[in-house]
mmCIF file of C-alpha atoms in Angstrom:
data_model
loop_
_atom_site.group_PDB
_atom_site.id
_atom_site.type_symbol
_atom_site.label_atom_id
_atom_site.label_comp_id
_atom_site.label_asym_id
_atom_site.label_seq_id
_atom_site.Cartn_x
_atom_site.Cartn_y
_atom_site.Cartn_z
ATOM 1 C CA MET A 1 78.679 218.195 25.816
ATOM 2 C CA SER A 2 76.107 217.741 23.055
ATOM 3 C CA LYS A 3 74.986 220.450 20.635
ATOM 4 C CA GLY A 4 71.568 220.509 22.330
ATOM 5 C CA ASN A 5 73.184 221.547 25.603
ATOM 6 C CA LEU A 6 74.941 224.582 24.089
ATOM 7 C CA PRO A 7 73.540 228.075 24.547
ATOM 8 C CA PHE A 8 71.367 228.813 21.478
ATOM 9 C CA SER A 9 73.340 231.814 20.309
ATOM 10 C CA PHE A 10 76.670 229.943 20.566
ATOM 11 C CA SER A 11 75.240 226.955 18.699
ATOM 12 C CA LYS A 12 73.883 229.200 15.964
ATOM 13 C CA GLU A 13 77.197 231.040 15.658
ATOM 14 C CA ILE A 14 79.063 227.739 15.245
ATOM 15 C CA HIS A 15 76.834 226.725 12.358
ATOM 16 C CA LYS A 16 77.265 230.127 10.711
ATOM 17 C CA ASN A 17 81.036 230.073 10.950
ATOM 18 C CA ASP A 18 82.618 226.889 9.596
ATOM 19 C CA ASN A 19 86.081 227.800 10.898
ATOM 20 C CA LEU A 20 84.722 228.384 14.389
ATOM 21 C CA ARG A 21 82.905 225.019 14.185
ATOM 22 C CA LYS A 22 86.139 223.271 13.266
ATOM 23 C CA VAL A 23 87.980 224.955 16.144
ATOM 24 C CA PHE A 24 85.204 223.966 18.541
ATOM 25 C CA ILE A 25 85.306 220.333 17.387
ATOM 26 C CA ALA A 26 89.095 220.308 17.745
ATOM 27 C CA VAL A 27 88.807 221.655 21.300
ATOM 28 C CA LEU A 28 86.235 219.000 22.175
ATOM 29 C CA PHE A 29 88.510 216.316 20.716
ATOM 30 C CA SER A 30 91.523 217.571 22.675
ATOM 31 C CA ILE A 31 89.436 217.661 25.869
ATOM 32 C CA SER A 32 88.378 214.091 25.153
ATOM 33 C CA LEU A 33 91.978 212.955 24.712
ATOM 34 C CA THR A 34 93.072 214.801 27.841
ATOM 35 C CA ALA A 35 90.320 213.101 29.802
ATOM 36 C CA HIS A 36 91.408 209.736 28.507
ATOM 37 C CA SER A 37 95.141 210.331 29.093
ATOM 38 C CA GLN A 38 94.713 209.610 32.753
ATOM 39 C CA LEU A 39 97.443 207.073 33.317
ATOM 40 C CA PHE A 40 100.749 207.705 31.570
ATOM 41 C CA ASP A 41 100.421 211.509 31.856
ATOM 42 C CA ASN A 42 99.422 211.509 35.536
ATOM 43 C CA PRO A 43 102.309 211.005 38.014
ATOM 44 C CA SER A 44 99.960 210.136 40.890
ATOM 45 C CA ASN A 45 98.232 207.413 38.858
ATOM 46 C CA VAL A 46 101.568 206.130 37.576
ATOM 47 C CA LYS A 47 102.799 205.810 41.180
ATOM 48 C CA LEU A 48 99.688 203.861 42.196
ATOM 49 C CA VAL A 49 99.909 201.520 39.203
ATOM 50 C CA ARG A 50 103.609 200.895 39.811
ATOM 51 C CA LYS A 51 102.874 199.971 43.424
ATOM 52 C CA CYS A 52 100.134 197.634 42.229
ATOM 53 C CA VAL A 53 102.474 196.048 39.681
ATOM 54 C CA ASP A 54 105.043 195.426 42.429
ATOM 55 C CA TYR A 55 102.441 193.504 44.451
ATOM 56 C CA ILE A 56 101.520 191.495 41.348
ATOM 57 C CA TYR A 57 105.110 190.463 40.658
ATOM 58 C CA ASN A 58 105.684 189.664 44.316
ATOM 59 C CA VAL A 59 102.687 187.309 44.063
ATOM 60 C CA GLN A 60 100.699 189.178 46.702
ATOM 61 C CA SER A 61 97.418 188.685 44.901
ATOM 62 C CA ASP A 62 95.049 189.973 47.591
ATOM 63 C CA SER A 63 97.059 193.149 48.186
ATOM 64 C CA ALA A 64 97.240 193.706 44.421
ATOM 65 C CA GLU A 65 93.441 193.414 44.153
ATOM 66 C CA ILE A 66 92.987 196.115 46.809
ATOM 67 C CA LEU A 67 95.185 198.470 44.787
ATOM 68 C CA ILE A 68 93.480 197.522 41.514
ATOM 69 C CA ALA A 69 90.186 198.597 43.121
ATOM 70 C CA GLN A 70 91.810 201.950 43.931
ATOM 71 C CA VAL A 71 92.984 202.266 40.318
ATOM 72 C CA GLU A 72 89.423 201.523 39.202
ATOM 73 C CA GLU A 73 88.079 204.310 41.445
ATOM 74 C CA ARG A 74 90.447 206.773 39.814
ATOM 75 C CA LEU A 75 90.153 205.378 36.282
ATOM 76 C CA PRO A 76 86.680 203.905 35.795
ATOM 77 C CA ASN A 77 86.253 202.094 32.477
ATOM 78 C CA HIS A 78 89.982 202.325 31.740
ATOM 79 C CA PRO A 79 91.698 199.320 30.110
ATOM 80 C CA ALA A 80 94.454 199.470 32.728
ATOM 81 C CA VAL A 81 92.064 197.919 35.259
ATOM 82 C CA PRO A 82 91.317 194.595 33.487
ATOM 83 C CA MET A 83 94.927 194.477 32.278
ATOM 84 C CA LEU A 84 96.135 194.622 35.883
ATOM 85 C CA ARG A 85 93.622 191.950 36.872
ATOM 86 C CA GLY A 86 94.828 189.793 33.973
ATOM 87 C CA LEU A 87 98.451 190.222 35.041
ATOM 88 C CA ASN A 88 97.477 189.310 38.604
ATOM 89 C CA ILE A 89 95.901 186.058 37.387
ATOM 90 C CA LEU A 90 98.928 185.402 35.172
ATOM 91 C CA TRP A 91 101.573 185.810 37.885
ATOM 92 C CA THR A 92 99.554 183.928 40.466
ATOM 93 C CA ASN A 93 99.543 180.891 38.157
ATOM 94 C CA ILE A 94 102.632 181.265 35.954
ATOM 95 C CA PRO A 95 103.813 179.316 34.037
ATOM 96 C CA VAL A 96 100.812 176.950 33.980
ATOM 97 C CA VAL A 97 98.221 179.426 32.726
ATOM 98 C CA THR A 98 96.563 177.272 30.085
ATOM 99 C CA ILE A 99 94.467 175.214 32.511
ATOM 100 C CA ASP A 100 90.884 175.912 31.392
ATOM 101 C CA SER A 101 89.639 177.563 34.586
ATOM 102 C CA VAL A 102 92.698 179.827 34.805
ATOM 103 C CA PHE A 103 92.879 180.684 31.112
ATOM 104 C CA ASN A 104 89.159 181.496 30.968
ATOM 105 C CA ASP A 105 89.571 184.095 33.727
ATOM 106 C CA PHE A 106 92.830 185.383 32.243
ATOM 107 C CA SER A 107 91.525 185.676 28.680
ATOM 108 C CA SER A 108 88.267 187.251 29.887
ATOM 109 C CA GLN A 109 90.237 190.102 31.470
ATOM 110 C CA LEU A 110 92.273 190.545 28.292
ATOM 111 C CA ARG A 111 89.094 190.675 26.164
ATOM 112 C CA GLU A 112 87.726 193.334 28.514
ATOM 113 C CA THR A 113 91.006 195.236 28.119
ATOM 114 C CA ILE A 114 90.535 195.197 24.352
ATOM 115 C CA ARG A 115 86.895 196.339 24.657
ATOM 116 C CA LEU A 116 87.756 199.270 26.920
ATOM 117 C CA ALA A 117 90.776 200.224 24.798
ATOM 118 C CA ASN A 118 88.476 200.494 21.781
ATOM 119 C CA ARG A 119 86.029 202.534 23.830
ATOM 120 C CA LEU A 120 88.850 204.840 24.918
ATOM 121 C CA ASP A 121 89.200 206.405 21.474
ATOM 122 C CA GLY A 122 86.098 205.171 19.686
ATOM 123 C CA GLY A 123 87.890 202.308 17.955
ATOM 124 C CA ARG A 124 90.088 204.685 15.927
ATOM 125 C CA GLN A 125 93.300 203.118 17.294
ATOM 126 C CA GLU A 126 94.890 206.552 17.440
ATOM 127 C CA HIS A 127 95.202 207.264 21.151
ATOM 128 C CA PRO A 128 98.515 206.009 22.638
ATOM 129 C CA GLU A 129 96.922 204.443 25.724
ATOM 130 C CA ALA A 130 94.270 202.700 23.625
ATOM 131 C CA ILE A 131 96.936 201.364 21.265
ATOM 132 C CA PHE A 132 99.173 200.196 24.100
ATOM 133 C CA PHE A 133 96.534 198.293 26.045
ATOM 134 C CA GLU A 134 94.897 196.612 23.066
ATOM 135 C CA MET A 135 98.293 195.662 21.646
ATOM 136 C CA SER A 136 99.448 194.257 24.996
ATOM 137 C CA ALA A 137 96.247 192.269 25.513
ATOM 138 C CA ARG A 138 96.342 190.773 22.029
ATOM 139 C CA GLY A 139 100.047 189.993 22.395
ATOM 140 C CA LEU A 140 99.427 188.081 25.639
ATOM 141 C CA LEU A 141 96.525 186.194 24.056
ATOM 142 C CA ALA A 142 98.744 185.235 21.116
ATOM 143 C CA GLU A 143 101.532 184.071 23.445
ATOM 144 C CA TYR A 144 99.303 181.826 25.518
ATOM 145 C CA TYR A 145 97.300 180.482 22.578
ATOM 146 C CA ALA A 146 100.636 179.407 21.090
ATOM 147 C CA ASP A 147 101.706 178.008 24.466
ATOM 148 C CA ASP A 148 98.589 175.812 24.438
ATOM 149 C CA GLY A 149 99.057 174.660 20.835
ATOM 150 C CA HIS A 150 96.276 176.827 19.308
ATOM 151 C CA TYR A 151 98.523 178.196 16.578
ATOM 152 C CA MET A 152 95.860 179.612 14.262
ATOM 153 C CA LYS A 153 94.241 181.518 17.131
ATOM 154 C CA ALA A 154 97.708 182.709 18.128
ATOM 155 C CA LEU A 155 98.442 183.877 14.587
ATOM 156 C CA SER A 156 95.076 185.652 14.400
ATOM 157 C CA GLU A 157 95.764 187.616 17.586
ATOM 158 C CA ALA A 158 99.349 188.311 16.525
ATOM 159 C CA GLY A 159 98.092 189.687 13.207
ATOM 160 C CA LYS A 160 95.665 192.031 14.988
ATOM 161 C CA ALA A 161 98.382 193.092 17.404
ATOM 162 C CA TYR A 162 100.790 193.751 14.530
ATOM 163 C CA ASP A 163 98.812 196.729 13.202
ATOM 164 C CA LEU A 164 99.054 198.252 16.673
ATOM 165 C CA VAL A 165 102.744 197.357 17.013
ATOM 166 C CA LYS A 166 103.420 199.420 13.889
ATOM 167 C CA SER A 167 101.890 202.430 15.640
ATOM 168 C CA GLY A 168 103.963 201.665 18.724
ATOM 169 C CA PHE A 169 107.181 202.055 16.718
ATOM 170 C CA GLN A 170 106.478 205.793 16.553
ATOM 171 C CA LEU A 171 105.249 206.274 20.120
ATOM 172 C CA SER A 172 108.047 205.062 22.388
ATOM 173 C CA ASP A 173 109.235 208.634 23.068
ATOM 174 C CA GLU A 174 105.725 209.647 24.142
ATOM 175 C CA VAL A 175 104.887 206.428 26.038
ATOM 176 C CA PRO A 176 108.042 204.585 27.237
ATOM 177 C CA ASP A 177 106.092 201.333 27.763
ATOM 178 C CA PHE A 178 106.167 200.908 23.983
ATOM 179 C CA LEU A 179 109.917 200.319 24.322
ATOM 180 C CA MET A 180 109.228 196.879 25.797
ATOM 181 C CA THR A 181 106.662 195.827 23.198
ATOM 182 C CA THR A 182 108.637 197.095 20.212
ATOM 183 C CA GLY A 183 111.802 195.593 21.688
ATOM 184 C CA VAL A 184 110.129 192.195 22.006
ATOM 185 C CA TYR A 185 108.851 192.491 18.430
ATOM 186 C CA ASN A 186 112.215 193.543 16.980
ATOM 187 C CA TYR A 187 114.024 190.700 18.712
ATOM 188 C CA PHE A 188 111.605 187.808 18.246
ATOM 189 C CA ARG A 189 110.564 188.738 14.696
ATOM 190 C CA GLU A 190 114.079 187.701 13.675
ATOM 191 C CA LYS A 191 115.057 185.203 16.365
ATOM 192 C CA TYR A 192 111.900 183.073 16.633
ATOM 193 C CA PRO A 193 111.815 181.862 12.993
ATOM 194 C CA GLU A 194 115.582 181.390 13.209
ATOM 195 C CA LYS A 195 115.071 178.961 16.087
ATOM 196 C CA TYR A 196 111.810 177.483 14.752
ATOM 197 C CA PRO A 197 112.071 177.530 10.920
ATOM 198 C CA VAL A 198 108.568 176.061 10.547
ATOM 199 C CA TYR A 199 107.185 179.528 11.355
ATOM 200 C CA LYS A 200 109.084 181.356 8.594
ATOM 201 C CA PRO A 201 106.361 181.014 5.924
ATOM 202 C CA LEU A 202 103.763 182.405 8.336
ATOM 203 C CA LEU A 203 105.726 185.588 9.094
ATOM 204 C CA TRP A 204 106.572 186.881 5.631
ATOM 205 C CA PHE A 205 103.997 189.707 5.837
ATOM 206 C CA PHE A 206 105.320 191.015 9.181
ATOM 207 C CA ARG A 207 107.822 193.849 9.018
ATOM 208 C CA GLY A 208 111.406 192.753 9.592
ATOM 209 C CA GLY A 209 112.916 193.167 13.044
ATOM 210 C CA ASP A 210 116.329 194.007 14.430
ATOM 211 C CA ILE A 211 117.850 191.765 17.108
ATOM 212 C CA GLU A 212 120.354 194.261 18.512
ATOM 213 C CA LEU A 213 117.857 197.123 18.489
ATOM 214 C CA GLY A 214 115.327 194.904 20.251
ATOM 215 C CA LEU A 215 117.774 194.129 23.057
ATOM 216 C CA GLN A 216 118.662 197.828 23.348
ATOM 217 C CA GLN A 217 114.971 198.797 23.589
ATOM 218 C CA LEU A 218 114.335 196.173 26.268
ATOM 219 C CA GLU A 219 117.279 197.500 28.283
ATOM 220 C CA GLU A 220 115.882 201.020 28.000
ATOM 221 C CA ALA A 221 112.430 199.793 29.060
ATOM 222 C CA THR A 222 113.853 198.469 32.341
ATOM 223 C CA GLN A 223 114.647 202.077 33.245
ATOM 224 C CA LYS A 224 111.736 204.029 31.760
ATOM 225 C CA ALA A 225 108.592 201.915 31.441
ATOM 226 C CA VAL A 226 105.629 202.083 33.828
ATOM 227 C CA LEU A 227 103.620 198.882 33.398
ATOM 228 C CA THR A 228 106.184 196.838 31.484
ATOM 229 C CA ARG A 229 109.441 197.629 33.292
ATOM 230 C CA VAL A 230 109.536 194.281 35.130
ATOM 231 C CA GLU A 231 108.416 192.367 32.028
ATOM 232 C CA ALA A 232 111.397 193.877 30.221
ATOM 233 C CA TYR A 233 113.713 192.403 32.886
ATOM 234 C CA VAL A 234 111.957 189.033 32.602
ATOM 235 C CA TYR A 235 112.204 188.984 28.799
ATOM 236 C CA LEU A 236 115.887 189.951 28.823
ATOM 237 C CA ALA A 237 116.703 187.166 31.266
ATOM 238 C CA TYR A 238 114.677 184.653 29.244
ATOM 239 C CA ILE A 239 116.333 185.732 25.996
ATOM 240 C CA TYR A 240 119.839 185.300 27.405
ATOM 241 C CA LEU A 241 118.911 181.931 28.916
ATOM 242 C CA ARG A 242 116.967 180.285 26.102
ATOM 243 C CA TYR A 243 117.875 182.128 22.890
ATOM 244 C CA GLU A 244 121.305 183.719 23.210
ATOM 245 C CA TYR A 245 122.673 181.051 25.607
ATOM 246 C CA LYS A 246 124.535 183.618 27.661
ATOM 247 C CA PRO A 247 123.472 182.676 31.204
ATOM 248 C CA LYS A 248 126.002 184.992 32.845
ATOM 249 C CA LYS A 249 124.215 187.957 31.242
ATOM 250 C CA ALA A 250 120.883 186.670 32.552
ATOM 251 C CA GLN A 251 122.260 186.489 36.089
ATOM 252 C CA LYS A 252 122.302 190.238 36.733
ATOM 253 C CA TYR A 253 118.609 190.524 35.808
ATOM 254 C CA MET A 254 117.603 187.499 37.852
ATOM 255 C CA TRP A 255 119.511 188.551 40.970
ATOM 256 C CA TYR A 256 117.730 191.905 40.786
ATOM 257 C CA LEU A 257 114.292 190.345 40.253
ATOM 258 C CA THR A 258 114.603 187.748 43.020
ATOM 259 C CA GLU A 259 115.842 190.345 45.503
ATOM 260 C CA THR A 260 113.046 192.754 44.531
ATOM 261 C CA TYR A 261 110.271 190.123 44.449
ATOM 262 C CA PRO A 262 111.241 187.510 47.073
ATOM 263 C CA ASN A 263 107.874 185.686 46.921
ATOM 264 C CA ASN A 264 108.151 184.951 43.208
ATOM 265 C CA LEU A 265 109.187 181.307 42.747
ATOM 266 C CA TYR A 266 109.188 181.561 38.962
ATOM 267 C CA MET A 267 111.902 184.205 39.094
ATOM 268 C CA LYS A 268 113.852 182.161 41.640
ATOM 269 C CA SER A 269 113.770 179.123 39.355
ATOM 270 C CA LYS A 270 115.141 181.280 36.520
ATOM 271 C CA LEU A 271 117.907 182.592 38.793
ATOM 272 C CA LEU A 272 119.008 179.018 39.500
ATOM 273 C CA GLU A 273 118.845 178.221 35.786
ATOM 274 C CA SER A 274 121.171 181.145 35.061
ATOM 275 C CA LEU A 275 123.711 179.650 37.512
ATOM 276 C CA THR A 276 123.911 176.187 35.918
ATOM 277 C CA ALA A 277 126.859 177.013 33.649
ATOM 278 C CA ASP A 278 130.462 176.311 34.645
ATOM 279 C CA ASP A 279 131.039 176.488 38.411
ATOM 280 C CA ASP A 280 128.464 179.208 38.993
ATOM 281 C CA PHE A 281 126.093 176.843 40.792
ATOM 282 C CA LYS A 282 128.360 177.146 43.837
ATOM 283 C CA LYS A 283 126.785 180.601 44.199
ATOM 284 C CA ALA A 284 123.271 179.148 44.191
ATOM 285 C CA PRO A 285 121.441 179.796 47.496
ATOM 286 C CA TYR A 286 120.369 176.379 48.786
ATOM 287 C CA SER A 287 117.473 178.072 50.609
ATOM 288 C CA ILE A 288 115.901 178.833 47.214
ATOM 289 C CA ILE A 289 116.159 175.177 46.219
ATOM 290 C CA GLU A 290 114.373 174.263 49.451
ATOM 291 C CA GLU A 291 111.647 176.843 48.776
ATOM 292 C CA LEU A 292 110.983 175.353 45.350
ATOM 293 C CA ILE A 293 110.837 171.792 46.704
ATOM 294 C CA ALA A 294 108.426 172.850 49.463
ATOM 295 C CA SER A 295 105.981 174.425 47.004
ATOM 296 C CA ASP A 296 102.550 172.800 46.703
ATOM 297 C CA ARG A 297 102.787 173.190 42.921
ATOM 298 C CA SER A 298 104.393 170.258 41.147
ATOM 299 C CA TYR A 299 106.079 172.512 38.572
ATOM 300 C CA TYR A 300 108.233 174.135 41.261
ATOM 301 C CA THR A 301 108.800 170.867 43.106
ATOM 302 C CA MET A 302 110.113 169.411 39.844
ATOM 303 C CA ALA A 303 112.403 172.412 39.327
ATOM 304 C CA GLY A 304 113.619 172.294 42.934
ATOM 305 C CA LYS A 305 114.468 168.577 42.748
ATOM 306 C CA ALA A 306 116.345 169.055 39.463
ATOM 307 C CA PHE A 307 118.416 171.842 41.016
ATOM 308 C CA GLN A 308 118.904 169.842 44.208
ATOM 309 C CA GLY A 309 120.326 167.021 42.104
ATOM 310 C CA LEU A 310 122.706 169.480 40.450
ATOM 311 C CA TYR A 311 123.692 170.876 43.852
ATOM 312 C CA PHE A 312 124.461 167.410 45.268
ATOM 313 C CA GLU A 313 126.373 166.488 42.097
ATOM 314 C CA ARG A 314 128.448 169.628 41.602
ATOM 315 C CA VAL A 315 128.688 171.335 44.983
ATOM 316 C CA SER A 316 128.523 168.701 47.724
ATOM 317 C CA GLY A 317 129.757 165.797 45.567
ATOM 318 C CA ASP A 318 127.175 163.314 46.897
ATOM 319 C CA LEU A 319 126.290 161.418 43.709
ATOM 320 C CA GLY A 320 123.967 158.994 45.466
ATOM 321 C CA LYS A 321 121.793 161.840 46.735
ATOM 322 C CA ALA A 322 122.026 163.503 43.329
ATOM 323 C CA ILE A 323 120.588 160.425 41.606
ATOM 324 C CA VAL A 324 117.688 160.290 44.069
ATOM 325 C CA ALA A 325 116.938 164.002 43.616
ATOM 326 C CA TYR A 326 117.083 163.851 39.809
ATOM 327 C CA LYS A 327 114.707 160.863 39.750
ATOM 328 C CA LYS A 328 112.298 162.624 42.097
ATOM 329 C CA GLY A 329 112.421 165.677 39.855
ATOM 330 C CA ILE A 330 111.405 163.631 36.819
ATOM 331 C CA ALA A 331 108.612 161.966 38.792
ATOM 332 C CA ALA A 332 107.334 165.274 40.227
ATOM 333 C CA GLY A 333 106.726 166.660 36.755
ATOM 334 C CA SER A 334 105.065 163.578 35.301
ATOM 335 C CA ASP A 335 101.573 165.116 35.489
ATOM 336 C CA ILE A 336 102.557 168.378 33.772
ATOM 337 C CA THR A 337 102.117 168.668 30.001
ATOM 338 C CA GLY A 338 103.566 171.445 27.889
ATOM 339 C CA HIS A 339 105.702 172.919 30.668
ATOM 340 C CA GLY A 340 108.869 172.112 32.564
ATOM 341 C CA THR A 341 110.713 170.291 29.786
ATOM 342 C CA TYR A 342 113.870 172.201 30.724
ATOM 343 C CA TYR A 343 113.846 170.809 34.272
ATOM 344 C CA ARG A 344 113.088 167.268 33.135
ATOM 345 C CA SER A 345 115.879 167.417 30.556
ATOM 346 C CA LEU A 346 118.245 168.844 33.196
ATOM 347 C CA SER A 347 117.482 165.840 35.430
ATOM 348 C CA TYR A 348 117.936 163.339 32.594
ATOM 349 C CA LEU A 349 121.233 165.006 31.654
ATOM 350 C CA GLY A 350 122.457 164.863 35.258
ATOM 351 C CA LEU A 351 121.617 161.159 35.522
ATOM 352 C CA GLY A 352 123.313 160.468 32.197
ATOM 353 C CA ARG A 353 126.398 162.370 33.290
ATOM 354 C CA ILE A 354 126.660 160.411 36.565
ATOM 355 C CA TYR A 355 126.035 157.014 34.951
ATOM 356 C CA ALA A 356 128.632 157.796 32.268
ATOM 357 C CA ALA A 357 131.203 158.688 34.938
ATOM 358 C CA ARG A 358 130.447 155.397 36.695
ATOM 359 C CA GLY A 359 130.846 153.390 33.504
ATOM 360 C CA GLN A 360 127.152 152.366 33.431
ATOM 361 C CA LYS A 361 127.017 152.744 29.663
ATOM 362 C CA LYS A 362 123.479 151.478 29.017
ATOM 363 C CA ASP A 363 121.910 153.677 31.705
ATOM 364 C CA ALA A 364 123.972 156.665 30.581
ATOM 365 C CA ILE A 365 122.900 156.343 26.930
ATOM 366 C CA PHE A 366 119.231 155.969 27.874
ATOM 367 C CA HIS A 367 119.162 159.101 30.025
ATOM 368 C CA LEU A 368 121.297 161.215 27.704
ATOM 369 C CA GLU A 369 119.119 160.343 24.712
ATOM 370 C CA LYS A 370 116.050 161.124 26.786
ATOM 371 C CA ALA A 371 117.524 164.524 27.686
ATOM 372 C CA ILE A 372 118.064 165.318 23.999
ATOM 373 C CA GLU A 373 114.601 164.049 23.035
ATOM 374 C CA ILE A 374 112.737 166.478 25.281
ATOM 375 C CA SER A 375 115.267 169.307 25.538
ATOM 376 C CA GLU A 376 114.554 172.864 24.374
ATOM 377 C CA SER A 377 118.064 174.012 25.248
ATOM 378 C CA GLU A 378 120.990 173.904 22.848
ATOM 379 C CA ALA A 379 123.338 173.878 25.845
ATOM 380 C CA ILE A 380 121.782 170.658 27.183
ATOM 381 C CA ASP A 381 121.783 169.098 23.702
ATOM 382 C CA ALA A 382 125.446 169.970 23.198
ATOM 383 C CA GLU A 383 126.578 168.534 26.542
ATOM 384 C CA ALA A 384 124.513 165.352 26.161
ATOM 385 C CA ASN A 385 125.837 164.763 22.631
ATOM 386 C CA ALA A 386 129.429 165.342 23.744
ATOM 387 C CA ILE A 387 129.079 162.719 26.514
ATOM 388 C CA LEU A 388 127.451 160.273 24.071
ATOM 389 C CA ASP A 389 130.345 160.764 21.640
ATOM 390 C CA ASP A 390 132.801 159.912 24.410
ATOM 391 C CA ILE A 391 130.838 156.809 25.409
ATOM 392 C CA GLU A 392 130.402 155.475 21.907
#
């Protein structure tokens, strides 16, 4: 409502009485915030968004788009809409999102999220929903710029997201979705430079994190968050697989995710990864391995063949079939750059292990050294080095 639309006498009275003017402005501002708080404070909208998110994570892209259109009808010009579309693109293509055509669509939705988040509160970065959506969009941009080797772009987005993260530290009681983002920050602010020391000089101006608090916040987010509840599960599983090296802890999250989202091959591949330690692979459903192999995406075929090799080696004891599967796994991923190194290294390790057991020293050394060369897993490095020590 503009001043020109007010009744003349009311407008005149406001200008005469400064206190009344201030009260009127405050009321207008509170009405504005109430109008904008249409997602997290509205149970009906929360229910619709949660249903949409479930379709996204179950890789039912068309069904998700129908629900996103319904969200858009209820929340026109709200950043939740492009964020949901971005997530739909992400989970339809994960983990290979950095292909130009995919990333252009993905990043375009995230840029629109940022634009609408700024519009939500006039760029003041004060409204919780505006903060959350801009922070989330910039965080995803930073993650995938880094994934594609654009480290300066990643750092730029991370720096912009950091100012919003600081606000999020104070808002997790009001908006539980901040539990996931602050949990991720607290954990990776300490753990990432610990694992990759080259980044330490670049992070000195970021507030220190807290590894245990981060894990606790992620756990809490799995119970309370709206948009980020599933992401919290995914991050916890990934942390216990690739950073804490506690695969048994990852298993409970991955069993839940694969049972809840049976169409999601990415989650199924992570479930199998969590079962690779000790004798746990005996619990691996062979039907999941077959699903991965049958995928028309080479990333999942590569993963499926690596796990099939492990199944033949450890469960059925057919080493000949294991060798064939491991080699096919390596070949299936030959056209993929920047992704799938875990599955390739798992196949090289399996071949090295079999050749070492057969006394084929030269072949064993070659494959074990190859596993170490490309590995991103300390567990694979440790096993390969232990076998090499025995050989040499």
